[in-house]
XYZ file of C-alpha atoms in Angstrom:
486
model
C 25.369 -51.175 0.178
C 23.603 -49.388 -2.708
C 23.255 -45.636 -3.282
C 19.864 -45.339 -1.553
C 21.048 -47.112 1.593
C 24.185 -44.945 1.745
C 22.059 -41.820 1.429
C 19.791 -42.879 4.285
C 22.770 -43.606 6.561
C 24.379 -40.172 6.177
C 24.700 -38.257 9.445
C 23.107 -34.854 9.985
C 26.542 -33.211 9.706
C 27.195 -34.940 6.374
C 23.803 -33.829 5.063
C 24.583 -30.236 6.085
C 27.908 -30.418 4.250
C 26.109 -31.616 1.107
C 23.617 -28.738 1.322
C 26.470 -26.218 1.599
C 28.472 -27.827 -1.212
C 25.593 -28.107 -3.683
C 24.384 -24.582 -2.922
C 27.854 -23.110 -3.363
C 28.335 -24.859 -6.718
C 24.999 -23.505 -7.975
C 25.766 -19.917 -6.940
C 29.478 -19.928 -7.766
C 28.997 -18.113 -11.094
C 27.130 -15.273 -9.349
C 30.252 -14.324 -7.367
C 31.657 -12.646 -10.480
C 28.572 -10.548 -11.224
C 28.731 -6.771 -10.984
C 26.596 -4.126 -9.311
C 23.115 -4.019 -10.871
C 19.969 -1.874 -10.690
C 19.500 -0.217 -7.263
C 23.036 -1.250 -6.291
C 24.143 2.056 -7.804
C 22.101 4.072 -5.312
C 22.393 1.700 -2.368
C 26.139 1.113 -2.685
C 28.058 2.942 -5.420
C 26.545 6.382 -4.741
C 25.822 5.857 -1.065
C 28.529 7.744 0.821
C 26.892 6.806 4.135
C 28.231 3.232 3.912
C 31.845 4.373 3.592
C 32.492 4.989 7.273
C 31.367 3.295 10.475
C 31.037 6.790 11.935
C 27.768 6.966 9.955
C 26.320 3.993 11.837
C 24.024 6.171 14.016
C 22.805 7.929 10.849
C 21.374 4.778 9.281
C 19.196 4.220 12.360
C 17.910 7.803 12.175
C 17.024 8.010 8.454
C 16.016 6.011 5.404
C 18.322 3.324 4.084
C 17.896 4.475 0.490
C 20.481 6.861 -0.927
C 19.691 8.920 -3.987
C 23.188 10.093 -4.684
C 23.263 13.875 -4.719
C 19.945 13.981 -2.893
C 21.323 12.075 0.092
C 19.471 9.559 2.244
C 15.746 9.729 1.611
C 12.639 7.642 1.026
C 10.289 5.515 3.124
C 12.581 2.481 3.440
C 13.785 1.689 6.930
C 16.201 -1.222 6.825
C 19.184 -0.087 8.914
C 20.753 -3.543 9.260
C 20.718 -3.954 5.490
C 22.716 -0.731 5.185
C 24.951 -1.863 8.055
C 25.753 -5.006 6.042
C 26.748 -2.791 3.103
C 28.911 -0.787 5.485
C 30.620 -3.950 6.730
C 31.263 -5.251 3.220
C 32.547 -1.874 2.052
C 35.015 -1.762 4.961
C 36.492 -5.075 3.742
C 36.067 -5.005 -0.038
C 35.565 -1.324 -0.860
C 33.584 -1.272 -4.145
C 34.546 -4.757 -5.290
C 31.218 -6.530 -5.964
C 32.805 -9.962 -5.387
C 32.838 -9.477 -1.620
C 29.235 -8.301 -1.506
C 28.130 -11.333 -3.537
C 30.198 -13.713 -1.389
C 28.573 -12.375 1.788
C 25.085 -12.821 0.338
C 25.692 -16.319 -1.029
C 27.180 -17.527 2.273
C 24.268 -16.041 4.218
C 21.836 -17.818 1.894
C 23.647 -21.123 2.420
C 23.427 -20.639 6.192
C 19.689 -20.071 5.749
C 19.436 -23.339 3.811
C 21.089 -25.118 6.747
C 18.700 -23.393 9.180
C 15.771 -24.556 7.030
C 17.140 -28.099 7.284
C 17.499 -27.823 11.066
C 13.985 -26.391 11.387
C 12.381 -29.119 9.306
C 14.449 -31.806 11.053
C 13.196 -30.549 14.402
C 9.579 -30.621 13.259
C 9.132 -33.802 11.249
C 10.682 -37.068 10.146
C 12.392 -38.644 8.253
C 15.527 -36.444 8.048
C 15.966 -37.299 4.372
C 12.779 -35.363 3.564
C 14.158 -32.326 5.436
C 17.427 -32.705 3.531
C 15.775 -32.658 0.112
C 13.526 -29.736 1.063
C 16.538 -27.732 2.272
C 18.327 -28.544 -0.990
C 15.337 -27.254 -2.948
C 15.451 -24.048 -0.898
C 19.198 -23.760 -1.537
C 18.970 -24.083 -5.339
C 15.450 -22.938 -6.298
C 15.579 -20.353 -9.145
C 12.943 -18.178 -7.497
C 15.567 -17.374 -4.839
C 18.147 -16.267 -7.392
C 17.032 -12.628 -7.290
C 17.286 -12.547 -3.487
C 20.744 -14.122 -3.502
C 22.502 -12.485 -6.465
C 20.900 -9.018 -6.392
C 22.895 -7.195 -3.735
C 20.157 -4.653 -3.003
C 17.816 -7.552 -2.165
C 20.061 -8.747 0.677
C 17.330 -7.717 3.129
C 15.328 -10.806 2.106
C 18.202 -13.113 3.012
C 19.105 -11.100 6.103
C 15.675 -10.922 7.730
C 15.052 -14.610 6.996
C 18.355 -15.465 8.709
C 17.302 -13.674 11.890
C 13.753 -15.093 11.819
C 14.943 -18.683 11.365
C 17.601 -18.280 14.048
C 15.136 -16.702 16.453
C 12.465 -19.313 15.771
C 14.869 -22.217 16.329
C 15.891 -20.747 19.685
C 12.268 -20.109 20.678
C 11.310 -23.676 19.753
C 13.530 -24.945 22.524
C 13.410 -22.088 24.987
C 13.169 -23.197 28.583
C 14.674 -20.150 30.246
C 14.057 -16.421 30.236
C 17.471 -15.895 28.638
C 16.629 -17.977 25.562
C 13.269 -16.195 25.207
C 15.021 -12.823 25.252
C 17.634 -14.036 22.742
C 14.999 -15.377 20.339
C 12.891 -12.221 20.613
C 15.962 -10.040 20.059
C 16.756 -11.899 16.826
C 13.195 -11.246 15.605
C 13.735 -7.565 16.457
C 16.921 -7.592 14.356
C 14.910 -9.192 11.549
C 12.502 -6.233 11.648
C 15.458 -3.856 11.368
C 16.509 -5.793 8.259
C 13.097 -5.627 6.567
C 9.583 -4.747 7.682
C 8.264 -8.055 6.317
C 9.795 -9.750 9.353
C 6.658 -8.714 11.225
C 5.256 -11.973 9.802
C 7.362 -13.860 12.329
C 5.192 -12.614 15.184
C 1.883 -14.256 14.102
C 3.677 -17.300 12.648
C 5.440 -18.077 15.931
C 2.254 -17.290 17.864
C 0.292 -19.837 15.792
C 3.006 -22.437 16.409
C 2.759 -21.934 20.165
C -1.064 -22.017 20.033
C -0.900 -25.352 18.219
C 1.923 -27.050 20.105
C 3.050 -25.184 23.239
C 0.214 -23.174 24.727
C 2.209 -22.482 27.891
C 4.500 -20.205 25.867
C 1.721 -18.099 24.288
C 1.591 -15.388 26.965
C 5.384 -15.032 27.047
C 5.462 -14.638 23.274
C 2.644 -12.060 23.213
C 4.495 -9.998 25.815
C 7.762 -10.348 23.861
C 6.008 -9.361 20.620
C 4.703 -6.156 22.181
C 8.238 -5.314 23.295
C 9.600 -6.035 19.787
C 6.973 -3.852 18.078
C 7.381 -1.040 20.603
C 11.138 -0.935 20.096
C 10.749 -0.957 16.323
C 8.137 1.822 16.302
C 10.259 3.970 18.608
C 13.190 3.679 16.200
C 11.261 4.016 12.937
C 8.540 6.534 13.773
C 9.863 8.228 16.884
C 13.544 8.653 15.964
C 13.827 8.201 12.178
C 10.346 9.700 11.583
C 9.714 7.443 8.599
C 6.019 6.719 7.905
C 4.641 3.457 6.555
C 2.695 5.044 3.689
C 4.546 6.101 0.562
C 3.917 7.541 -2.876
C 4.802 5.500 -5.900
C 4.162 5.845 -9.625
C 4.166 2.133 -10.406
C 0.906 0.922 -12.014
C -0.192 -1.271 -9.097
C 0.261 1.638 -6.692
C -1.785 3.926 -8.939
C -4.494 1.266 -9.362
C -7.756 1.524 -7.448
C -8.469 -0.853 -4.591
C -10.940 -2.806 -6.749
C -8.329 -3.132 -9.521
C -5.809 -4.453 -7.025
C -8.351 -7.041 -5.881
C -9.001 -8.037 -9.505
C -5.255 -8.564 -9.933
C -4.929 -10.996 -7.006
C -5.756 -14.191 -8.997
C -3.053 -13.254 -11.526
C -0.559 -12.669 -8.707
C -1.307 -15.960 -6.946
C -1.084 -18.018 -10.143
C 2.144 -16.212 -11.074
C 3.700 -17.110 -7.738
C 2.513 -20.724 -7.933
C 3.883 -20.997 -11.469
C 7.364 -19.761 -10.575
C 7.391 -21.982 -7.483
C 6.435 -25.121 -9.396
C 7.694 -24.389 -12.931
C 10.303 -21.594 -12.767
C 11.107 -21.595 -16.468
C 10.257 -17.946 -17.232
C 11.682 -15.422 -14.766
C 11.850 -11.640 -15.117
C 12.056 -8.483 -13.032
C 9.828 -5.389 -12.968
C 6.406 -7.037 -13.283
C 3.684 -4.361 -13.380
C 0.551 -6.174 -14.576
C -2.777 -4.699 -13.413
C -6.138 -6.352 -14.166
C -8.842 -3.700 -14.585
C -11.794 -5.619 -16.022
C -13.613 -8.492 -14.261
C -14.387 -9.915 -17.717
C -10.647 -10.396 -18.272
C -9.614 -14.073 -18.283
C -6.724 -13.139 -16.010
C -9.348 -12.467 -13.338
C -12.094 -15.057 -13.750
C -10.078 -17.781 -15.505
C -7.123 -17.622 -13.164
C -9.559 -17.092 -10.312
C -10.963 -20.566 -11.007
C -7.435 -22.004 -10.825
C -6.893 -20.253 -7.496
C -10.143 -21.723 -6.156
C -9.006 -25.184 -7.279
C -5.677 -24.698 -5.467
C -7.423 -23.488 -2.306
C -9.870 -26.404 -2.468
C -6.986 -28.863 -2.846
C -5.259 -27.279 0.153
C -8.413 -27.521 2.285
C -8.937 -31.145 1.218
C -5.338 -31.960 2.195
C -5.807 -30.246 5.559
C -8.897 -32.354 6.242
C -7.234 -35.522 4.945
C -3.999 -35.270 6.908
C -5.438 -33.739 10.095
C -1.903 -32.640 10.905
C -1.381 -29.635 13.163
C 2.053 -29.216 11.609
C 0.462 -29.008 8.171
C -1.930 -26.330 9.518
C 1.109 -24.424 10.725
C 2.925 -24.437 7.389
C -0.292 -23.587 5.521
C -0.570 -20.544 7.782
C 3.110 -19.670 7.199
C 2.697 -19.789 3.415
C -0.644 -18.010 3.093
C 0.089 -15.424 5.775
C 3.325 -14.399 4.047
C 1.624 -14.582 0.630
C -1.166 -12.190 1.646
C 1.410 -9.535 2.463
C 2.687 -9.491 -1.147
C -0.689 -9.457 -2.931
C -0.872 -5.637 -3.042
C -3.899 -5.307 -0.804
C -1.710 -2.492 0.411
C 0.160 -1.330 -2.719
C 3.815 -2.255 -3.150
C 6.485 -1.204 -5.648
C 5.683 -3.972 -8.151
C 2.780 -6.282 -8.847
C 4.943 -9.344 -8.229
C 8.623 -9.935 -7.513
C 10.471 -13.223 -7.244
C 12.551 -11.993 -4.311
C 9.388 -11.630 -2.223
C 8.958 -15.425 -2.305
C 12.182 -16.077 -0.384
C 10.430 -16.303 3.001
C 7.048 -17.743 1.824
C 8.955 -20.550 0.071
C 9.830 -22.021 3.475
C 6.148 -22.365 4.352
C 5.424 -23.851 0.927
C 8.233 -26.387 1.319
C 6.967 -27.227 4.798
C 3.558 -28.056 3.306
C 5.216 -30.238 0.673
C 7.363 -31.897 3.339
C 4.346 -32.980 5.382
C 2.720 -34.421 2.251
C 5.906 -36.245 1.195
C 6.441 -37.594 4.707
C 2.845 -38.900 4.735
C 3.329 -40.561 1.337
C 6.625 -42.078 2.509
C 4.940 -43.470 5.623
C 1.824 -44.707 3.819
C 3.604 -46.146 0.790
C 7.173 -47.092 1.837
C 7.692 -48.926 -1.459
C 7.670 -45.527 -3.206
C 10.601 -44.155 -1.194
C 13.177 -44.908 -3.896
C 11.002 -43.264 -6.526
C 10.706 -40.234 -4.238
C 14.501 -40.011 -3.939
C 14.999 -40.310 -7.713
C 12.369 -37.662 -8.501
C 13.813 -35.376 -5.815
C 17.311 -35.653 -7.285
C 16.009 -34.947 -10.802
C 14.089 -31.914 -9.528
C 17.084 -30.551 -7.605
C 19.429 -30.916 -10.590
C 16.881 -29.232 -12.878
C 16.276 -26.374 -10.438
C 20.008 -25.910 -9.884
C 20.746 -25.693 -13.607
C 17.957 -23.147 -14.066
C 19.365 -21.084 -11.202
C 22.849 -21.075 -12.744
C 21.361 -19.699 -15.972
C 19.357 -17.066 -14.083
C 22.465 -16.051 -12.138
C 24.181 -15.332 -15.454
C 21.315 -12.997 -16.451
C 22.254 -10.898 -13.412
C 25.896 -10.616 -14.527
C 25.447 -6.913 -15.364
C 22.713 -4.363 -15.849
C 22.983 -4.746 -19.612
C 22.685 -8.550 -19.559
C 19.768 -8.466 -17.088
C 17.693 -5.852 -18.885
C 18.503 -7.257 -22.318
C 17.113 -10.623 -21.196
C 14.142 -9.471 -19.127
C 12.864 -6.867 -21.572
C 12.154 -9.630 -24.090
C 9.765 -11.171 -21.557
C 8.411 -7.999 -20.002
C 8.093 -5.324 -22.699
C 5.619 -3.046 -20.896
C 7.684 -2.228 -17.786
C 8.465 1.502 -17.851
C 11.405 1.163 -15.457
C 12.876 -1.786 -17.361
C 12.719 0.223 -20.599
C 14.482 3.139 -18.909
C 17.142 0.990 -17.244
C 17.915 -0.793 -20.499
C 18.233 2.603 -22.158
C 20.735 3.692 -19.492
C 22.917 0.638 -20.124
C 22.764 1.175 -23.895
C 23.713 4.840 -23.397
C 26.729 3.828 -21.320
C 28.107 1.602 -24.074
C 27.589 4.270 -26.727
C 24.423 2.900 -28.373
C 22.785 6.312 -28.149
C 20.089 5.931 -30.809
C 18.897 2.637 -29.308
C 18.902 4.193 -25.843
C 16.711 7.046 -27.098
C 14.077 4.564 -28.306
C 13.835 2.924 -24.892
C 13.708 6.226 -22.987
C 10.828 7.304 -25.226
C 9.048 3.991 -24.630
C 9.498 4.430 -20.900
C 7.941 7.893 -21.074
C 4.999 6.616 -23.116
C 4.393 3.862 -20.545
C 4.691 6.186 -17.528
C 4.675 9.911 -18.446
C 4.761 10.914 -14.761
C 8.233 9.483 -14.138
C 10.957 12.099 -13.980
C 13.952 9.814 -14.515
C 13.180 8.912 -18.136
C 12.803 12.587 -19.072
C 16.181 13.336 -17.508
C 17.814 10.473 -19.397
C 16.201 11.480 -22.681
C 17.536 14.970 -22.027
C 21.030 13.482 -21.709
C 20.574 11.858 -25.134
C 19.619 15.173 -26.741
C 22.534 16.870 -24.982
C 24.931 14.224 -26.331
C 23.517 14.826 -29.819
C 24.011 18.586 -29.462
C 20.298 19.451 -29.379
C 20.526 21.640 -26.269
C 17.088 23.202 -26.703
C 15.326 19.827 -26.634
C 17.601 18.663 -23.813
C 16.573 21.651 -21.703
C 12.898 20.829 -22.278
C 13.425 17.265 -21.079
C 15.371 18.382 -17.997
C 12.663 20.902 -17.164
C 9.998 18.221 -17.507
C 11.996 15.980 -15.173
C 12.138 18.762 -12.577
C 8.404 19.438 -12.908
C 7.518 15.757 -12.493
C 9.750 14.885 -9.592
C 12.093 17.679 -8.566
C 14.850 15.328 -9.743
C 18.256 16.428 -8.464
C 20.191 15.145 -11.510
C 18.021 17.250 -13.812
C 19.041 20.320 -11.793
C 22.690 19.360 -12.147
C 22.322 18.723 -15.886
């Protein structure tokens, strides 16, 4: 029996074991990473996570701690903070435990993706390879190794679990259980609201008798969420942000959409260049990034429509809806905190892989002689993606290593310049830190944090007069609590 025959004869349990094993090997190096970026505010400085007695508090306020300023902001992700609370109770401030929790949760999601695809289409080997791609794809690295992005992994876990239960629900109890898991997903991240229309479309396509039950359940889910968020926590959905895409006009945000879509397609298909803090804004319709990339987007949409018409598969319609519905939410029609972010693709990737799975299954059925070639190409792709993920995991080893790498790719990000300056300051490279704080200010003169940090540089150098000016500017721009303390 050759390799290909052995692979085809593996049981579902053996395939699941392989998914877990390969995924764990790829993310093993991330277990030894430290706390990075917002981890300082969400975990290190967040006293609310240090006692389970604060559990009611995280359901009545924002999940974002700003150290001396306490819990504040427009974020409402209580289950994310509850996960930090759980990990802190076991590991205290040892980042290893936080990373282990996140990696294991991601691997469970990869298994759930496999189970979902296996339930929806054949052959199982296609579902296996798609789940492996999900497990090791570099675009997921940020969601898996960045502790403060655990909400992506967490809400996806609840959505997949809830959807799998709802797929097979025959009783009122299973409907309630599935709906409750979707509710928990919403408490992990607001993006989980996507599950409501996605599941509705599935029922409309395949199980119309469940449509009314799901609409009623959805209303209950949304009502419960709004009562908690707006009624009890009093956290609105609108927020103020100084990032370029948030300051951009509506027309500028629309002009930026082709750049965003092509960026996401590029990192999905060719994830060679990855970086955080992307703040590109297209302001001129004559810019190639609008009309040139717009042509590429039209070609992609045309190819998708052609495939829909060619396959005439309701399942393909479903995954097209999953991908594009979740993509629309991250195109800054309503402004977000960045123009693009790799972690936002964690959930849309499942829809994208579902589309690819239907196409691969059709090719396998239409041209069975190509099945071995498909397996070989899949293995090559998975190895390549896994190696790229291992490298990206190492970029996230520390704040210094992350910013030092990403700033070479993304030189115009005001927050990246500031964060790199902070890490340089901490290791005593004061003069270099000063340069990056000044660059941050020149890129975004409204941001208070960079002025505060530049003030700390002047204070370290003994120039107290200039330091006071910077602290005062920080207070004027944002009423920044650290500037008061300094």
